[in-house]
XYZ file of C-alpha atoms in Angstrom:
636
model
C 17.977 -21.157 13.478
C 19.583 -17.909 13.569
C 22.219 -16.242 11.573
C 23.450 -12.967 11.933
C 25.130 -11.095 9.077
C 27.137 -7.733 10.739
C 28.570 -5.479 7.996
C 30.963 -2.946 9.343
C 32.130 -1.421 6.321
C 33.533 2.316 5.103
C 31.425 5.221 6.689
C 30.780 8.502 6.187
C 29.294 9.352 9.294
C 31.555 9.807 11.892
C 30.095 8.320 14.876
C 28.085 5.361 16.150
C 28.982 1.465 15.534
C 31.488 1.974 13.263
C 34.010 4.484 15.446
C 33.760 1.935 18.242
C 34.513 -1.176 15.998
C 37.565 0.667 14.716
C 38.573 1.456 18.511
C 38.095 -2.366 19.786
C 40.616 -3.035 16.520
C 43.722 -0.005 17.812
C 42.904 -1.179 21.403
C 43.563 -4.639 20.777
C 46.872 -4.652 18.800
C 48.945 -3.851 21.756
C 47.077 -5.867 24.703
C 47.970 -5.715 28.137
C 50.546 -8.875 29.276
C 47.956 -12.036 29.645
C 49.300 -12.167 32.998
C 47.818 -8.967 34.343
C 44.045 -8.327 35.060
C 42.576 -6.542 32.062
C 40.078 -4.187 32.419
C 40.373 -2.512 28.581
C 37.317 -0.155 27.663
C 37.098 -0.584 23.970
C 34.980 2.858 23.229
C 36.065 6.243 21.613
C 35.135 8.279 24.643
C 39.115 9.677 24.891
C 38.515 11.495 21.475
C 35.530 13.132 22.357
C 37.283 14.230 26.033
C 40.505 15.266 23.727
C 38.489 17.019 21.549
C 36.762 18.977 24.262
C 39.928 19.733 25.827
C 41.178 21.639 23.325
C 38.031 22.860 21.502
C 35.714 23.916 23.318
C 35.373 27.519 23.828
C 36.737 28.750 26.976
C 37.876 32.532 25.708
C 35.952 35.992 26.935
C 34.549 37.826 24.116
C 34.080 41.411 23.908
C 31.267 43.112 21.713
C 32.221 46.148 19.475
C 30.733 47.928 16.996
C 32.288 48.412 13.311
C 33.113 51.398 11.562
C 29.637 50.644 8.956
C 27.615 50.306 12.678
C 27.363 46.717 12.725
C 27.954 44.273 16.221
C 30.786 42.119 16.204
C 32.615 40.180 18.580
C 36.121 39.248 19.369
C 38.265 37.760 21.937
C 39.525 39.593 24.840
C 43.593 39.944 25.878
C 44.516 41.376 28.752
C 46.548 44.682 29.004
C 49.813 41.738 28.643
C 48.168 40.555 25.650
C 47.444 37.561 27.147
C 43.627 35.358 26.665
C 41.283 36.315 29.170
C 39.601 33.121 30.190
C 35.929 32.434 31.288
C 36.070 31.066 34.651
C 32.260 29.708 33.824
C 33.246 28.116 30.833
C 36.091 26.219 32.079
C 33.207 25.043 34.763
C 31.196 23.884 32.521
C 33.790 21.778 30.294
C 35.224 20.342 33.692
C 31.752 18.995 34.218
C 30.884 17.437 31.182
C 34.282 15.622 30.934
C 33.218 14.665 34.652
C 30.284 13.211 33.210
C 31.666 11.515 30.263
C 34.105 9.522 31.982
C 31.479 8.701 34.325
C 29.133 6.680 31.361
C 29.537 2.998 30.719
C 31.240 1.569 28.090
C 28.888 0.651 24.616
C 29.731 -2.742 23.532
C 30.346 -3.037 20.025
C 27.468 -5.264 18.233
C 30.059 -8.387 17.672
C 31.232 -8.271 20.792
C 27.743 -7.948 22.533
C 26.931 -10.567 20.723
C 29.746 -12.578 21.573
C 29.507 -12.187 25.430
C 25.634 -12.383 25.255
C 25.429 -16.159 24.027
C 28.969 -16.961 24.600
C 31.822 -18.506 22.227
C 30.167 -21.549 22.353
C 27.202 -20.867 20.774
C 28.760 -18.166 18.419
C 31.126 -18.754 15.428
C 32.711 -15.701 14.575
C 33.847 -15.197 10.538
C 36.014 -11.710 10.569
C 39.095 -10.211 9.736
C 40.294 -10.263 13.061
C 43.041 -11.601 15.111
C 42.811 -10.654 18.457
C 39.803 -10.792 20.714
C 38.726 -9.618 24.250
C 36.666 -12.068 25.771
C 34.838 -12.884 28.812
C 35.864 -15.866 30.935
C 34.030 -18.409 33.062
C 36.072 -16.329 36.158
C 34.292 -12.924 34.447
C 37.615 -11.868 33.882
C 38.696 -10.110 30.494
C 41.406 -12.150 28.568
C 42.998 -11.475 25.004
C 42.227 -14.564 22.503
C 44.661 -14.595 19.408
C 42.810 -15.755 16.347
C 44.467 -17.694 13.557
C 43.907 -18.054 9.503
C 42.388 -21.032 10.037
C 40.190 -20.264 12.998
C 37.689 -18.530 10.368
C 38.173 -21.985 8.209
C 36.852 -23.217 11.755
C 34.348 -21.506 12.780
C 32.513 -21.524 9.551
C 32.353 -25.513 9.857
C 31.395 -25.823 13.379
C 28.536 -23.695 11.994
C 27.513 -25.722 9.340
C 27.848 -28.950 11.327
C 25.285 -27.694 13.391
C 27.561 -27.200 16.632
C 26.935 -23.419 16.502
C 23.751 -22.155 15.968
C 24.825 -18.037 15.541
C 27.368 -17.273 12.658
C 28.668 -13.473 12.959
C 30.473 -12.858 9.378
C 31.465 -9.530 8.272
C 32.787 -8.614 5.063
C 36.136 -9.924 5.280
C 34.541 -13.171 6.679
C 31.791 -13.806 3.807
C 34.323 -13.203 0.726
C 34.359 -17.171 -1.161
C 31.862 -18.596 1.500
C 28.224 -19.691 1.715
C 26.332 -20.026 4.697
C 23.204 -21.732 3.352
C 21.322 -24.357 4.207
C 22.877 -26.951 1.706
C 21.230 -30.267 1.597
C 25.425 -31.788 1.668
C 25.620 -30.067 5.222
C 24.599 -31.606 8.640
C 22.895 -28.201 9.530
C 19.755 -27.782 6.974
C 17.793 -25.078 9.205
C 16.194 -22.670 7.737
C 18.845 -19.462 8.437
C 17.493 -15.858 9.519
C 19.782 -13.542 8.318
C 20.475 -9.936 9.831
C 21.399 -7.212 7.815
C 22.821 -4.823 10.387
C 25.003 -1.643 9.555
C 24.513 -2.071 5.319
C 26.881 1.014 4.861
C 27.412 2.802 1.339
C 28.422 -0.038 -0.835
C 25.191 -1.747 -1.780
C 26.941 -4.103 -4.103
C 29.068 -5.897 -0.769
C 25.876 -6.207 0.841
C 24.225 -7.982 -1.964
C 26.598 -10.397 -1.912
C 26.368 -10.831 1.786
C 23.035 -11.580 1.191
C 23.632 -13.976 -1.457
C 26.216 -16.294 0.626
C 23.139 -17.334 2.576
C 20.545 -17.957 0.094
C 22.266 -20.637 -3.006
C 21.309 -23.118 -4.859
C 21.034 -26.734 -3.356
C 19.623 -25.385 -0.398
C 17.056 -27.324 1.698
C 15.308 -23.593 2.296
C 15.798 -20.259 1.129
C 16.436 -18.032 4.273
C 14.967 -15.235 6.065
C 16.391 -12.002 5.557
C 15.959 -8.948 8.881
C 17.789 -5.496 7.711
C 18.213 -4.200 11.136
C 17.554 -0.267 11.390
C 16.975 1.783 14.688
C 14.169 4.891 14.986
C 16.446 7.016 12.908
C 14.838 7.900 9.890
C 17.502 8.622 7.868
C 18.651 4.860 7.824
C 16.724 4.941 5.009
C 19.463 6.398 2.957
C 21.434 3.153 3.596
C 18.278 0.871 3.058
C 17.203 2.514 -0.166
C 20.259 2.375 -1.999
C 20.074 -1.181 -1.887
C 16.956 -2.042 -2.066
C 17.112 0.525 -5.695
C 19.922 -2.111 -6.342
C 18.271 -5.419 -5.787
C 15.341 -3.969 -7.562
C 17.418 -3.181 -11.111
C 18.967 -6.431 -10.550
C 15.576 -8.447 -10.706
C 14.688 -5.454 -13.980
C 17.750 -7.382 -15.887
C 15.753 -10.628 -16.091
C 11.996 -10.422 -15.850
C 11.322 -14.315 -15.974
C 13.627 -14.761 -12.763
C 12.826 -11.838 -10.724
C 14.086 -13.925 -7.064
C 17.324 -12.870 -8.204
C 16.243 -9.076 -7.270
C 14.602 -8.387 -4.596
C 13.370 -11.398 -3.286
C 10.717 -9.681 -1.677
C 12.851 -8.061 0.807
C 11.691 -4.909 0.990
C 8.380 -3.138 0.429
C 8.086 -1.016 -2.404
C 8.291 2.061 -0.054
C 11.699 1.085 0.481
C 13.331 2.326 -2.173
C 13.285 5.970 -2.431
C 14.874 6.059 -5.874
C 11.852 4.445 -7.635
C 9.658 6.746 -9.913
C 7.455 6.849 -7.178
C 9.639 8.485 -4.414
C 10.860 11.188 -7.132
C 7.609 12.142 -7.719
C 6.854 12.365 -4.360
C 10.197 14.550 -3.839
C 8.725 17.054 -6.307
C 5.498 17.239 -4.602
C 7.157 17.094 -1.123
C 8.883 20.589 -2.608
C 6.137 22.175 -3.906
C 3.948 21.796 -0.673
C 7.029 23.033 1.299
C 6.850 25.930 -0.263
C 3.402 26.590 -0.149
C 3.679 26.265 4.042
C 1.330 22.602 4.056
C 3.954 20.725 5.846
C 4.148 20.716 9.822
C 7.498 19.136 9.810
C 9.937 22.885 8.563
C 9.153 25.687 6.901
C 10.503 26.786 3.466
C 12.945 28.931 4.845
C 14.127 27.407 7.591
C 14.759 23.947 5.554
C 16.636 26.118 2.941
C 19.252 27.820 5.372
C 19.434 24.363 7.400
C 20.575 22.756 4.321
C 22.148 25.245 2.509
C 19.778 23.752 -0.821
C 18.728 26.986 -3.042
C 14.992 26.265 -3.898
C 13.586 29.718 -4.880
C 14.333 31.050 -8.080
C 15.890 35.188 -7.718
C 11.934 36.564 -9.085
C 10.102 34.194 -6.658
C 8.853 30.300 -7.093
C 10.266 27.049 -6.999
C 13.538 26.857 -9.094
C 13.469 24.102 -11.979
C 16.598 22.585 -10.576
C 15.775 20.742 -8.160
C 17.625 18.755 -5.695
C 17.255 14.990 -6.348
C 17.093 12.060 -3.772
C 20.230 11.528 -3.366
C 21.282 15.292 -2.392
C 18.005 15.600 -0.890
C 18.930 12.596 1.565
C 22.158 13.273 1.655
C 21.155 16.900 3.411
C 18.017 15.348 5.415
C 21.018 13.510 7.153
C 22.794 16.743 8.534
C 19.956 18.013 10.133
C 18.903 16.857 14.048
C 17.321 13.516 14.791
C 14.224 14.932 15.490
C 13.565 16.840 12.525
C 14.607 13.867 10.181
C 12.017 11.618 11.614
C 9.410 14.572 11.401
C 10.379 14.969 7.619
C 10.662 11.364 6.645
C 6.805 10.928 7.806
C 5.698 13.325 6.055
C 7.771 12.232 2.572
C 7.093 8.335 3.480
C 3.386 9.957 3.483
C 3.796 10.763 -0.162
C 5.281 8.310 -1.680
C 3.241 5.818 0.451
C -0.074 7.350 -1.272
C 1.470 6.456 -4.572
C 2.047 3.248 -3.734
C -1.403 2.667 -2.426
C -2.640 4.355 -5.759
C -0.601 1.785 -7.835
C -1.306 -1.055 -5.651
C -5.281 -0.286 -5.936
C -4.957 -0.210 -9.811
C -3.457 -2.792 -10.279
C -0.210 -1.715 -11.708
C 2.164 -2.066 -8.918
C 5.023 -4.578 -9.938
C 6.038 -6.577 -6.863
C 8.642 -8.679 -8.032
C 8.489 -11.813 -8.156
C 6.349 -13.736 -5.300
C 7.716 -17.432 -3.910
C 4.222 -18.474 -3.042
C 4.503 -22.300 -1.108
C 1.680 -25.077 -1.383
C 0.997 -28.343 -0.397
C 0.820 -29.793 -4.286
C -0.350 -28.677 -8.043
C -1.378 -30.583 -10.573
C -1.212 -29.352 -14.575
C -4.778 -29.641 -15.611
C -4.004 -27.848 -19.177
C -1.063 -26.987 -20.903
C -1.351 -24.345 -24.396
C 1.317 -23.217 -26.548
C 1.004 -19.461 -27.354
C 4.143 -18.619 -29.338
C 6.949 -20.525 -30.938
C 10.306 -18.175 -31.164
C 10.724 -18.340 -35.633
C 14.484 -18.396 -34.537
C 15.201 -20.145 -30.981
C 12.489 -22.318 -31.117
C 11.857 -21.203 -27.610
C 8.095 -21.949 -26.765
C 5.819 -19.538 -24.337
C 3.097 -21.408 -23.007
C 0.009 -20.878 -20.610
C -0.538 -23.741 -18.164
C -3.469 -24.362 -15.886
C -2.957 -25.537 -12.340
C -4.875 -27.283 -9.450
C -3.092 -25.548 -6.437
C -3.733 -26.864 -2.843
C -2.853 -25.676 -0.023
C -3.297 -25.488 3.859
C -3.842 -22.087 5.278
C -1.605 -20.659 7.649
C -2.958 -18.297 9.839
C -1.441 -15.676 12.296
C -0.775 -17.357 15.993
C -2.712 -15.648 18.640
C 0.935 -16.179 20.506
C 2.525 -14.273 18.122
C -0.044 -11.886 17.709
C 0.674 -11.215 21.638
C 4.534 -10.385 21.363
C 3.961 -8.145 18.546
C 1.320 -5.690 20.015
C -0.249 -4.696 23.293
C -3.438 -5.977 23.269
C -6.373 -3.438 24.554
C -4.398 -0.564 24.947
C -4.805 2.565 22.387
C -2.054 1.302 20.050
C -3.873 -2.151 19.701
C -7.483 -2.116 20.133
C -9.642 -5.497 19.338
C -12.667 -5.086 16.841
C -15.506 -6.775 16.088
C -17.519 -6.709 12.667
C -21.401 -6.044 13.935
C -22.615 -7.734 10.457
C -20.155 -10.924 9.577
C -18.705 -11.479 14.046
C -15.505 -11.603 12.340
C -12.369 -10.001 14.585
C -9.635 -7.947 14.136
C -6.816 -5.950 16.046
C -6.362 -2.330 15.135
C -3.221 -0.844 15.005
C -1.238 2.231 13.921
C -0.713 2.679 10.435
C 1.412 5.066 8.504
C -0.207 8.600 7.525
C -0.648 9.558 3.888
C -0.084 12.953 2.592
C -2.164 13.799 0.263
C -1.453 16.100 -2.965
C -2.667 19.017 -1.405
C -1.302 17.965 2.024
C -4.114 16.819 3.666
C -2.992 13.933 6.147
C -5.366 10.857 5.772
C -4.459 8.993 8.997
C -5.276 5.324 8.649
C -5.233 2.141 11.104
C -4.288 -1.729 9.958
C -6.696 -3.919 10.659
C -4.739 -7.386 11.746
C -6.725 -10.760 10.976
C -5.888 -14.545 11.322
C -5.729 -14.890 7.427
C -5.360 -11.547 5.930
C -4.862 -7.669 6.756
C -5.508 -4.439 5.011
C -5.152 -0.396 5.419
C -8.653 1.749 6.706
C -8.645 4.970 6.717
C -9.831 6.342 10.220
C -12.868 7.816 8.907
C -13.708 4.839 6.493
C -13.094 3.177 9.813
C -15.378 4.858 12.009
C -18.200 4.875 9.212
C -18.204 0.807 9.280
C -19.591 -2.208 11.572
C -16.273 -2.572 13.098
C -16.833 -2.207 17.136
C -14.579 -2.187 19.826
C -14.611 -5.537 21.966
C -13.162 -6.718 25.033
C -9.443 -8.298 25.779
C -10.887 -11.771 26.509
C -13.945 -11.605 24.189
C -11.111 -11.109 21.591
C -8.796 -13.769 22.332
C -11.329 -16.423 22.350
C -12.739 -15.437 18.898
C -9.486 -14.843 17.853
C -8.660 -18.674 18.702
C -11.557 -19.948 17.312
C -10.747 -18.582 13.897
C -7.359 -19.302 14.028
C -7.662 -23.030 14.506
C -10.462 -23.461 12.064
C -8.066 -21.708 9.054
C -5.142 -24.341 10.771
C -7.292 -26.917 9.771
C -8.511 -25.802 6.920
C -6.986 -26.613 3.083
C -8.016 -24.638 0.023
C -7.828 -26.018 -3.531
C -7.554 -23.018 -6.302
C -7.041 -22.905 -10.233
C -4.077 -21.235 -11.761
C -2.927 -20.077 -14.806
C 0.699 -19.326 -15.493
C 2.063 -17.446 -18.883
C 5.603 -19.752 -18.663
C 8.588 -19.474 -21.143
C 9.935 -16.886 -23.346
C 7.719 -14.206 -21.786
C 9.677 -11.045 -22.985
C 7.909 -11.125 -26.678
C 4.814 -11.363 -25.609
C 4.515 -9.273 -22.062
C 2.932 -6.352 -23.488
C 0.445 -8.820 -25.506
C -0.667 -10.040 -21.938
C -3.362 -8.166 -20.311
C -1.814 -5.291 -18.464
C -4.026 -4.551 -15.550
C -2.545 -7.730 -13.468
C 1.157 -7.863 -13.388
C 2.323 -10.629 -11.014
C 5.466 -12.914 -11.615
C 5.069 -16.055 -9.113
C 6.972 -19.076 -8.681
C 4.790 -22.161 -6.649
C 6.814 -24.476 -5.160
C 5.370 -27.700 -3.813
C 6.626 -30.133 -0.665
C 7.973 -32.337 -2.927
C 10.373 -29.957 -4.351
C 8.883 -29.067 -7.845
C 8.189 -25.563 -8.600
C 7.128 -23.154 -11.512
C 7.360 -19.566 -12.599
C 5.536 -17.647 -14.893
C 3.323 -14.787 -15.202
C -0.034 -14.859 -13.297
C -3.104 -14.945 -15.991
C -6.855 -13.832 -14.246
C -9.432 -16.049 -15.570
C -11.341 -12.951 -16.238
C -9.071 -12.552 -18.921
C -8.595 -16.298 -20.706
C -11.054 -15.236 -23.031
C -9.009 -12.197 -24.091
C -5.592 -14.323 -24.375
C -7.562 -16.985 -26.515
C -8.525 -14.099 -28.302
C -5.268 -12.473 -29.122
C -3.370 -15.715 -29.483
C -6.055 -17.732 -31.845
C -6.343 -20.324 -28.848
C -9.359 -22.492 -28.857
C -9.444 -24.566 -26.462
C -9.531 -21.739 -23.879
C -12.632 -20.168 -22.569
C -13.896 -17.690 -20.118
C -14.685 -18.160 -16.531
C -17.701 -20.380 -15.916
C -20.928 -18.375 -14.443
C -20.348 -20.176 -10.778
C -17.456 -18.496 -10.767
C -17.156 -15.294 -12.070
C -18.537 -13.765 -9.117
C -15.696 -15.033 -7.242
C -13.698 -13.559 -9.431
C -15.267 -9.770 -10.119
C -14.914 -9.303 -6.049
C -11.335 -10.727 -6.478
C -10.105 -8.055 -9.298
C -12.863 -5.519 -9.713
C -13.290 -5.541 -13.476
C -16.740 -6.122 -14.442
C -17.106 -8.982 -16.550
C -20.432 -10.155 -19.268
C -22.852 -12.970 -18.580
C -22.255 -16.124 -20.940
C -25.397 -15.734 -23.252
C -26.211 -12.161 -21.604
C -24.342 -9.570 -23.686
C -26.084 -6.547 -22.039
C -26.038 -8.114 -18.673
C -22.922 -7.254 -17.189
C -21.429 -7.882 -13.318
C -19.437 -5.558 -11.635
C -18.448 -5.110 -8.314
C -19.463 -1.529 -5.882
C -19.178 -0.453 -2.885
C -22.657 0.018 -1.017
C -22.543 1.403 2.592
C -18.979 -0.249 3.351
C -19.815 -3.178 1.738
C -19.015 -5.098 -1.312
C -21.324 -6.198 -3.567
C -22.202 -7.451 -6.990
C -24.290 -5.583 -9.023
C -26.004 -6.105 -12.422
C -26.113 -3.633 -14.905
C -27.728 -3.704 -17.970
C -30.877 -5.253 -16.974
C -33.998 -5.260 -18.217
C -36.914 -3.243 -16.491
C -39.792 -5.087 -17.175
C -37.837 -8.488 -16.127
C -37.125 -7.347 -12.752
C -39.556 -9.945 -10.921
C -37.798 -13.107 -13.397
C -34.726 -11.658 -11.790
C -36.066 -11.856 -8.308
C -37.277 -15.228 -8.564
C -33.482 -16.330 -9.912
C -32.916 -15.097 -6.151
C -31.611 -11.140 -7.151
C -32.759 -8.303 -4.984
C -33.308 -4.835 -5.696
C -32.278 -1.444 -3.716
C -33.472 2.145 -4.833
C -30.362 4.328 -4.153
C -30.358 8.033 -4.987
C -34.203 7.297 -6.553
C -32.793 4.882 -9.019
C -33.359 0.892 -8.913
C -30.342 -1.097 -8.330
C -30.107 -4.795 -9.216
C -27.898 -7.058 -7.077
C -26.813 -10.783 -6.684
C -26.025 -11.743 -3.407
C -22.460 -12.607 -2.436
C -23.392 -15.861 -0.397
C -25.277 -17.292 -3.626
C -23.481 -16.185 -6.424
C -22.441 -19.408 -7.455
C -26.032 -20.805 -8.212
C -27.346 -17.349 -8.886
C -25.041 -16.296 -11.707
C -25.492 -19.920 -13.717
C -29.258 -19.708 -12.947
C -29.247 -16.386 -15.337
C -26.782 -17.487 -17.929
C -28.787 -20.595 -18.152
């Protein structure tokens, strides 16, 4: 199912999508007769050949020298005082009007869109009343539009007897488009964001006519962008709105972001300004390939440099910044928003590592979960409003990433996707490009994504090349590949859960603050939850701080699981000096012991520990495979 959400709205920038769209409307308010054969061009190429015409500079010019012994130019007369005119000049404008008329016409999105899959398959929402269109003869012919075809078109939709709506923002005021479980059509929508514009509020509630209550799913949502960096200006602005939309309420989060974009997104978060500062500073000190210092400064016209030398104090924000980034050429925007994206990327990989990156809330789908235990923590003295932390049995089948799909997104064995092999575990993986980080002091750290059926993450190249990943063949790949995809498809996972639910707001900084994650599960049969995700690492500490009882730590067979899951070393149940932590040991994760004692290091071994001198100092470990009879086996 496919929906497609086209916002032409008010521009600054004149050119592109939104000059033609305003064209196709002038052409089409006085049509040819519908007799005749139209053959109407709906582009703005006669303002650019107008423009040319009388603009572009045909005039001689002479060079003098003024009376303080500086060059100047000005244009030439003749001894009648009339213009002397470049004979080359007027060569050269003849010629590229020549070529201008000579392009083809660029279709407007809606009406690409339109002739593409046809008026049968499209149900057009706008503000307009007139149409070109192409008949089954080929032939262009005017179609006049009433109030009611809108009413129309939006039903046919709904109905199910057009599968592509087009609605602009005259077409989505007092509508929805979602898949209501009252409508005939209940397919899960894909909505395209194309051409967001300025107004980040409109687009919001574009977005929000497709996504309602009632709904039998909650749709997909595809901002469209080209290769121009500086789209990111439009992007930002509202992805900085959804984001302080989901800040208003923190138990309901959807109603923000909804996970649309990634954090890098927005480049009005704390993050991106404090990238912005550093982006400055390493301008200045010549570490970025993208500009110089001085050549950014007289591009943009942005004083940086204070009159005695260094960076001025006042310095541009994002939204000037941007704003400027946008006047200069294509080429040097892209080459300037890699290296920024660099920066602020790092900081997001830095939060996102610790722990303290706030995502939003996550819609996380599962088969079924059951309430195993349900605590109250705090009763609101005046509301009576309880906050309570709930235990779940999750289940769920995995869904893994289809070879097929896998195939359409990347090229397979070339240099941009290369298939890997892990030497020690045969697992696979495809490597592929990932963005650069910049780091403080400008180094670039260029990094790959490793793809996998079930999972992916970031390597840095020379992380990369230090590991057992190896390079594999195209069909060695696609058959391992296979294998592990079908044996996640059949696969099912059963998990515990526990959610902080309720009033939340008193008692969020009470929670333990190195986890921050707001979920909602929603099972097939329609029930769902929300709360704040609670480690089991840290039940102990919440039982703790709230005077629960009932509530204990994690049991011994699983608490390595869960120390290789967050990192934060965790005691042994009747072992307070014997603690379990998680390192990294030549690439690899493992699970160490610390606080041991010495002359207890063969009762260790025979509990099935092994040791490792590293750097001339012995090294206790449990192995990953057995930690779930190891760990108990010590506790015991």
């Amino acid at each position: 199912m496919i929906l497609l959400a086209w916002w032409f709205l008010r521009h600054v920038e004149v050119e592109g999508p939104v000059i033609i769209w305003s064209k196709i409307m002038t052409n089409q308010r006085n049509p040819a007769p519908p007799a005749a054969t139209l053959d109407i061009n709906c582009d703005c190429k006669e303002y650019v050949i107008d423009y040319l015409a009388k603009s572009f500079p045909v005039r001689l010019m002479q060079v003098f020298t003024d009376e303080d012994g500086n060059l100047r130019s000005e244009a030439m007369n003749d001894d009648e005082g009339n213009p002397v005119i470049c004979a080359r000049a007027i060569a050269a404008r003849d010629a590229l009007v020549e070529q201008l008329c000579a392009l083809p016409p660029i279709a407007t999105a809606l009406d690409a869109i339109i002739e593409h899959f046809g008026t049968e398959a499209v149900a057009e929402v706008t503000g307009r009343t007139r149409r070109l269109v192409i008949g089954r003869d080929h032939q262009q012919r005017v179609e006049r539009r009433s109030p009611s075809a809108n009413v129309a078109e939006a039903q046919s939709f709904m109905e199910g007897i057009k599968r592509i709506l087009v609605f602009s923002d005259a077409g989505g005021t007092g509508r929805s488009y979602h898949a209501d479980l009252g409508c005939q059509n209940q397919q899960r929508r894909v909505h395209f964001l194309l051409e967001p514009g300025w107004r980040a509020d409109n687009a919001i509630q574009g977005l929000g006519r497709t996504n309602r209550t009632n709904q039998a799913s909650s749709p997909l949502f595809r901002p469209v962008t080209t290769d121009v960096k500086g789209e990111r200006r439009f992007i930002s602005t509202i992805a900085r709105r959804l984001d302080a939309l989901g800040a208003l309420t923190r138990g309901q989060r959807q109603t923000g972001g909804q996970n649309l974009f990634d954090p890098a997104d927005n480049l009005e978060s704390d993050y991106a300004r404090d990238a912005l500062t550093r982006w400055f500073q390493l301008l200045y000190d010549g570490k970025l390939e993208a500009t110089s210092f001085g050549d950014f400064a007289l591009r943009t016209g942005l004083r940086l440099e204070n009159p005695d030398g260094g960076l001025t104090d006042n310095l541009p924000n994002v939204q000037r910044w941007l704003n400027r980034i946008l006047a200069l050429p294509i080429a040097l925007q892209n080459a300037i928003f890699d290296e920024y994206l660099g920066l602020v990327e790092a900081r997001i990989e830095a939060a996102r590592e610790a722990g303290s990156l706030d995502l939003g809330l996550e819609t996380v789908r599962v088969d079924s979960f059951e309430v195993l235990g349900d605590e109250l923590l705090r009763a609101d003295p005046v509301t009576g409003a309880e906050t309570r932390l709930v235990s779940l049995e999750v289940k769920r089948h995995l869904r893994p990433l289809r070879f097929k799909r896998l195939v359409r997104m990347h090229e397979i064995g070339t240099r941009h996707a290369i298939p890997l092999r892990n030497a020690r575990s045969g697992k696979i993986a495809l490597s592929v490009p990932a963005r650069r980080l910049i780091a403080d002091d400008g180094a670039v750290i260029d990094r790959r994504r490793l793809l996998r059926p079930l999972k992916s993450a970031n390597w840095t190249c020379d992380a990369l090349g230090e590991s057992l990943w190896e390079e594999i063949g195209v069909t060695e790949f696609a058959k391992a590949w296979r294998t592990e995809e079908e044996q996640a498809a059949n696969s099912s996972v059963t998990e515990r859960v526990h959610l902080a639910t309720g009033l939340l707001l008193p008692v969020w900084k009470r929670l333990p603050g190195d986890h921050v994650r707001v979920t909602r599960l929603v099972a097939e049969d329609g029930h769902s939850i929300i709360g704040r995700e609670v480690l089991d690492i840290d039940l102990a500490k919440i039982a703790e701080t709230f005077g629960l009882v009932a509530v204990t730590g994690p049991a011994p067979d699983e608490l390595g699981k869960l120390v290789l899951a967050s990192g934060t070393p965790q005691p042994l149940a009747s072992h307070d000096a014997l603690m379990v932590k998680r390192s990294l040991v030549g690439s690899e994760q493992r699970l160490e012991l610390t606080g041991y004692a010495p002359d207890r290091l063969d009762w260790y071994k025979t509990k099935g520990c092994f040791t490792e001198i590293i750097r001339y100092r012995t090294r206790l470990f449990v192995p990953v495979s057995k930690a779930s009879s190891v760990l108990p086996a010590l506790a015991a």
